[in-house]
Short mmCIF file of N, CA, C and O in Angstrom, two decimals:
data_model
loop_
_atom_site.label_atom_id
_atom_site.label_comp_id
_atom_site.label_asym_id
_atom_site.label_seq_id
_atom_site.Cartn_x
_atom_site.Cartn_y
_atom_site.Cartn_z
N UNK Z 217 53.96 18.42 193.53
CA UNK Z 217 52.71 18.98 193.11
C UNK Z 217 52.49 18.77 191.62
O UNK Z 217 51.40 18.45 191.13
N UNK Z 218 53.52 18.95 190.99
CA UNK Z 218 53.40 18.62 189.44
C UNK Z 218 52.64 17.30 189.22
O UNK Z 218 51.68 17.13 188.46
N UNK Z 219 53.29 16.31 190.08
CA UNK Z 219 52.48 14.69 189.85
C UNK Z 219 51.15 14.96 189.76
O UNK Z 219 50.52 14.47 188.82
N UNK Z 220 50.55 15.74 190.67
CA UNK Z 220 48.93 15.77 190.80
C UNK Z 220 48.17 16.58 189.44
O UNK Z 220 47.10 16.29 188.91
N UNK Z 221 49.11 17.67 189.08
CA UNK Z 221 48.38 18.01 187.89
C UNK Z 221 48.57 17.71 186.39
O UNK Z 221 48.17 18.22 185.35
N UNK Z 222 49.49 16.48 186.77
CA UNK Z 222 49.90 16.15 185.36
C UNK Z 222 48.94 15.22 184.97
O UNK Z 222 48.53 14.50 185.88
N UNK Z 223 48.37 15.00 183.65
CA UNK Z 223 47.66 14.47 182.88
C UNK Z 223 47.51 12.83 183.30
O UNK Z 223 48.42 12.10 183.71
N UNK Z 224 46.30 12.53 183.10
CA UNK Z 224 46.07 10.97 183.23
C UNK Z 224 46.71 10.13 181.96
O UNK Z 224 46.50 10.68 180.88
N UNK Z 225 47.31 9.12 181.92
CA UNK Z 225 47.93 8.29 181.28
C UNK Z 225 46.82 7.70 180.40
O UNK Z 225 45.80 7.21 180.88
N UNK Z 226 47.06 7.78 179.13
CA UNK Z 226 46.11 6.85 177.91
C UNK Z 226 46.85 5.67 177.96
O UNK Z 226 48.06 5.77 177.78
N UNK Z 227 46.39 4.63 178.17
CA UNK Z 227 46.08 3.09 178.05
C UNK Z 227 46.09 2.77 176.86
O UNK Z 227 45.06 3.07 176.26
N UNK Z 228 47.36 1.96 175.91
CA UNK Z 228 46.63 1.35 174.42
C UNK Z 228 46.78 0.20 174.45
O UNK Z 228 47.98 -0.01 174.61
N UNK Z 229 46.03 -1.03 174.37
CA UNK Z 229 44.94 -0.89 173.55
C UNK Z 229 44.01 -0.45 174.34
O UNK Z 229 44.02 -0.76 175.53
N UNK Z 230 42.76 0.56 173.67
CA UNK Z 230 41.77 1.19 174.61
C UNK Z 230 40.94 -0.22 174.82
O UNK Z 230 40.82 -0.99 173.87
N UNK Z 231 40.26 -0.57 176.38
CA UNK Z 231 39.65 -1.26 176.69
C UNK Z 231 38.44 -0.68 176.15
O UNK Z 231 38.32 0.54 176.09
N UNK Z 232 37.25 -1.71 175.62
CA UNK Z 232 36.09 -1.27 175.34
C UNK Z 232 35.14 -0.07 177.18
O UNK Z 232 34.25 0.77 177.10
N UNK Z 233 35.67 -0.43 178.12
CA UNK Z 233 34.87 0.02 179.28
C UNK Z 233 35.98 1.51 179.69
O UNK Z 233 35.62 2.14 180.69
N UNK Z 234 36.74 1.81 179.26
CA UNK Z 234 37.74 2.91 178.93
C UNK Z 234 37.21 3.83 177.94
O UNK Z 234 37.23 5.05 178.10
N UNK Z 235 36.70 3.17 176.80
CA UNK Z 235 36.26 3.56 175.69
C UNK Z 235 34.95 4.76 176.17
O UNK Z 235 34.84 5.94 175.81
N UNK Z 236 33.99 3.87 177.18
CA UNK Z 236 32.78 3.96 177.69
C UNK Z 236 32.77 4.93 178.34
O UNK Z 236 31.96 5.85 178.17
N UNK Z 237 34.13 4.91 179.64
CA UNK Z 237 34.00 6.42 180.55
C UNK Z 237 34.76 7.41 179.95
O UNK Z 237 34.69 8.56 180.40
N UNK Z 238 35.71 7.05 178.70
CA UNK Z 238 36.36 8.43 178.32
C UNK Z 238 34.70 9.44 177.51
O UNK Z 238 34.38 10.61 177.71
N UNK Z 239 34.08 8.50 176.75
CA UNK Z 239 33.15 9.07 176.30
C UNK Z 239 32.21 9.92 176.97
O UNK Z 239 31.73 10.91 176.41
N UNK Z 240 31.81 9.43 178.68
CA UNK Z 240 31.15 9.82 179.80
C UNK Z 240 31.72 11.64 179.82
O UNK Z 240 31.16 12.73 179.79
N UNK Z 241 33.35 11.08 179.90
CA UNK Z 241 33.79 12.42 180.53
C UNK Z 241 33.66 13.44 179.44
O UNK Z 241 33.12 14.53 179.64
N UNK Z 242 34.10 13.13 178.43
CA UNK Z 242 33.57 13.94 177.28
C UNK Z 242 32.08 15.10 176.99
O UNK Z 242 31.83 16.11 176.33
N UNK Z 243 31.34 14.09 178.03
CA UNK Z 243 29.74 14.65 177.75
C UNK Z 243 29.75 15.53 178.76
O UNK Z 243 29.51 16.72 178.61
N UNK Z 244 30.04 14.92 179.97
CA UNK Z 244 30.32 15.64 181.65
C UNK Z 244 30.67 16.58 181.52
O UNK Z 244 29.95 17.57 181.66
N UNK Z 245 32.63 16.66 181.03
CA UNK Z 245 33.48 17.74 181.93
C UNK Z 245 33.24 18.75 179.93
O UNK Z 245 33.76 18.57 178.82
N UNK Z 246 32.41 19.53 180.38
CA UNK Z 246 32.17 20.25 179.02
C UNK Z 246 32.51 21.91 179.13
O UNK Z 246 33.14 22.00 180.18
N UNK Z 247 32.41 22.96 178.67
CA UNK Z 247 33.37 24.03 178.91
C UNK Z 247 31.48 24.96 179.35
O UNK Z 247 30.49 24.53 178.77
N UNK Z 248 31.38 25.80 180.07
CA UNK Z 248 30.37 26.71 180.63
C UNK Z 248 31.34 28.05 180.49
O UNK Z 248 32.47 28.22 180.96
N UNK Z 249 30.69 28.78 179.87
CA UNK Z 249 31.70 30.63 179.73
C UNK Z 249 31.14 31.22 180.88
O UNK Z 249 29.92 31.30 180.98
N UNK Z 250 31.64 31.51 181.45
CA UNK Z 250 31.81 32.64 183.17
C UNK Z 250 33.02 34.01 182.44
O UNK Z 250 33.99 33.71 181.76
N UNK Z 251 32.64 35.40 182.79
CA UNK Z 251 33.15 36.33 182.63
C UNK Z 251 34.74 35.85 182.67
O UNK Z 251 35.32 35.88 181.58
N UNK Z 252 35.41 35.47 183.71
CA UNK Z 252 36.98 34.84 183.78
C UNK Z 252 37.33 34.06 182.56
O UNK Z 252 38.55 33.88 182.44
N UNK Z 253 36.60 33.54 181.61
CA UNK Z 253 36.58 32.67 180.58
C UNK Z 253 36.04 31.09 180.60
O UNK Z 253 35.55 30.50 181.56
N UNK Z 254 36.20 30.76 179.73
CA UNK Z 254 35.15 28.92 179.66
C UNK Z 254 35.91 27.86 180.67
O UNK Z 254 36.99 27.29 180.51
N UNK Z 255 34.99 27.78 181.72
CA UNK Z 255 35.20 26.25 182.89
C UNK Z 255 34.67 25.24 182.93
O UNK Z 255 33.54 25.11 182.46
N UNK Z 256 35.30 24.28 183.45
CA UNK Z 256 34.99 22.95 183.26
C UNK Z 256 33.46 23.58 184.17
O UNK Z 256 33.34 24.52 184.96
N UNK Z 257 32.58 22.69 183.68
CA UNK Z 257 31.12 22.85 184.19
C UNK Z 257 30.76 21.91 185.36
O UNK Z 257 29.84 22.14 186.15
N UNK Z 258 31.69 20.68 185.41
CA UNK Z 258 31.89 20.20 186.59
C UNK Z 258 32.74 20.53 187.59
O UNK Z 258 32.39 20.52 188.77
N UNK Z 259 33.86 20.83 187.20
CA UNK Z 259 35.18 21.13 188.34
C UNK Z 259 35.27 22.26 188.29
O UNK Z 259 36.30 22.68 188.82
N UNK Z 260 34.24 23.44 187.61
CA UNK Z 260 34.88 24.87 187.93
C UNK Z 260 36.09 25.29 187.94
O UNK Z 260 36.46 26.14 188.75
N UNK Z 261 36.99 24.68 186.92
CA UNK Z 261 38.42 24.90 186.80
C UNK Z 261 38.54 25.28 185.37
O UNK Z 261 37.62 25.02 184.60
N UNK Z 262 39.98 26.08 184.82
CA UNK Z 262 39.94 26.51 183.46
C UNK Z 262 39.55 25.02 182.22
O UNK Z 262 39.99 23.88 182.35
N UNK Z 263 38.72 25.46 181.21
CA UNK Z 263 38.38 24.46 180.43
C UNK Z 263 39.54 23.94 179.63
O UNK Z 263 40.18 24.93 179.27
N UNK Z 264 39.88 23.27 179.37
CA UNK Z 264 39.51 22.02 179.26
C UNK Z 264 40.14 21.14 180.60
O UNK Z 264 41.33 21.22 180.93
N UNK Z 265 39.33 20.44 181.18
CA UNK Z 265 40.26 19.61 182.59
C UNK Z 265 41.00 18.79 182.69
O UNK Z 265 41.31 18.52 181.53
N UNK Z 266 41.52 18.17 183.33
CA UNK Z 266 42.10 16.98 182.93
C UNK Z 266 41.32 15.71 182.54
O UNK Z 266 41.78 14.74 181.94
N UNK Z 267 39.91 15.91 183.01
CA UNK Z 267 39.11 14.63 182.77
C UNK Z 267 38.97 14.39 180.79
O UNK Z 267 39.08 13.43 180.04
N UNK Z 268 38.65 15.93 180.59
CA UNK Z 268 37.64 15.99 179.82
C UNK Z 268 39.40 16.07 178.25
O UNK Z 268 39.36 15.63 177.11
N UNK Z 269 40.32 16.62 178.80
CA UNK Z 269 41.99 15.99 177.93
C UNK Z 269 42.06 15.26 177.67
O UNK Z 269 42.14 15.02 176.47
N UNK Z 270 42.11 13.79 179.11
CA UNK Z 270 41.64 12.79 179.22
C UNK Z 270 40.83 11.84 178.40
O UNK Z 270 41.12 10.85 177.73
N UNK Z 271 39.75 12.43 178.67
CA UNK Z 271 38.84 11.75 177.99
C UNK Z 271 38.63 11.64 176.30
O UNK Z 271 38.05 10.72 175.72
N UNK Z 272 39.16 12.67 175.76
CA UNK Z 272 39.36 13.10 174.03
C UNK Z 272 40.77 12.35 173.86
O UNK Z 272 41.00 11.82 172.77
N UNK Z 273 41.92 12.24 175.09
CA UNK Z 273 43.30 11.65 174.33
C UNK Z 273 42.75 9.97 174.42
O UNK Z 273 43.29 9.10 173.73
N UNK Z 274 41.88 9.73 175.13
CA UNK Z 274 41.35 8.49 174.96
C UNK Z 274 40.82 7.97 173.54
O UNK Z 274 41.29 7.12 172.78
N UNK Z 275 39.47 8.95 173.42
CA UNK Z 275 39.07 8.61 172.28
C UNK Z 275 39.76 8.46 170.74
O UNK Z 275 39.53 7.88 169.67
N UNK Z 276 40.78 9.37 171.35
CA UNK Z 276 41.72 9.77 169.63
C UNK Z 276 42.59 8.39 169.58
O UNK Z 276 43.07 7.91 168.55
N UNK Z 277 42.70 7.83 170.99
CA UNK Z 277 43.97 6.29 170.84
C UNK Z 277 43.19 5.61 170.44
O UNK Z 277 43.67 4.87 169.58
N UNK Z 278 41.56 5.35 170.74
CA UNK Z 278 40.72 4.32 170.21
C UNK Z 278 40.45 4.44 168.50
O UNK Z 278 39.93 3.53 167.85
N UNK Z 279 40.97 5.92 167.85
CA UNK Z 279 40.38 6.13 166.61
C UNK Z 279 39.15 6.61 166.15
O UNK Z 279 38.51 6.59 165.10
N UNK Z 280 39.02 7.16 167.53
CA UNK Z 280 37.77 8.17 167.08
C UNK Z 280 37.78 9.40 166.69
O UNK Z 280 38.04 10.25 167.53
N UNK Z 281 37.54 9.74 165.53
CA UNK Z 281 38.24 11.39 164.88
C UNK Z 281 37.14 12.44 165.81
O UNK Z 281 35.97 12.50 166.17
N UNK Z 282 38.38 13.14 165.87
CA UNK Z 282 37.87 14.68 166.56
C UNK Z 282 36.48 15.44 166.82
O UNK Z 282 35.93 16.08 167.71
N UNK Z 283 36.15 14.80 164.97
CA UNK Z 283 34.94 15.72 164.24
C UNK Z 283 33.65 14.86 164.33
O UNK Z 283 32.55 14.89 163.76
N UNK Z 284 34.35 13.96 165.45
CA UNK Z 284 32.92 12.38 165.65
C UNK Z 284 32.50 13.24 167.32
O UNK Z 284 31.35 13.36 167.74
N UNK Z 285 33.47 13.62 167.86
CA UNK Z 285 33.01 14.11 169.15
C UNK Z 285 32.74 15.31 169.25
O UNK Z 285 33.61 16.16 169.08
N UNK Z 286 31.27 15.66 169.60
CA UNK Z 286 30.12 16.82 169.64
C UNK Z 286 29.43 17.36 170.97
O UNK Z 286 28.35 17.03 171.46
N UNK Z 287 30.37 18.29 171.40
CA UNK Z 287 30.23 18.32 172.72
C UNK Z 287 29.50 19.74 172.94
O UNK Z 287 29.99 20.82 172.59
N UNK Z 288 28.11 19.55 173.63
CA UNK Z 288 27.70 20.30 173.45
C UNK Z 288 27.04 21.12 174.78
O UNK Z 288 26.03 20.82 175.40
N UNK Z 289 27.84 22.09 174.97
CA UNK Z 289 28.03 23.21 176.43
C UNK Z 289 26.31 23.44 176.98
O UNK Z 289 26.06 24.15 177.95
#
């Protein structure tokens, strides 16, 4: 069971079309506050998901700083 919830693997060098859907998921899997605390707004699971981990450990291997991605709930 661990395999399934362990984190998706970052790829280096980031492919430019890697680049493209980590950014996707970034916009997508964004945090929504529900009384229980902030969930993924797609997967209804605790925020941050694996997509949306994913998708930021992507951007950070491509060199995109933190304070470039503006994610907005």
């Amino acid at each position: 069971m661990s395999v399934v919830l362990a984190d998706f693997s970052v790829h280096t060098p980031v492919t430019d079309e890697e680049l493209l859907v980590a950014a996707l998921a970034v916009r997508v899997h964004v945090p929504e506050h529900w009384p229980q605390g902030p969930l993924c707004r797609s997967e209804r699971v605790p925020y941050p998901c694996r997509l949306a981990r994913w998708g930021r450990a992507t951007l950070a291997a491509a060199g995109v700083p933190d304070e470039a991605v503006v994610v907005v709930p």
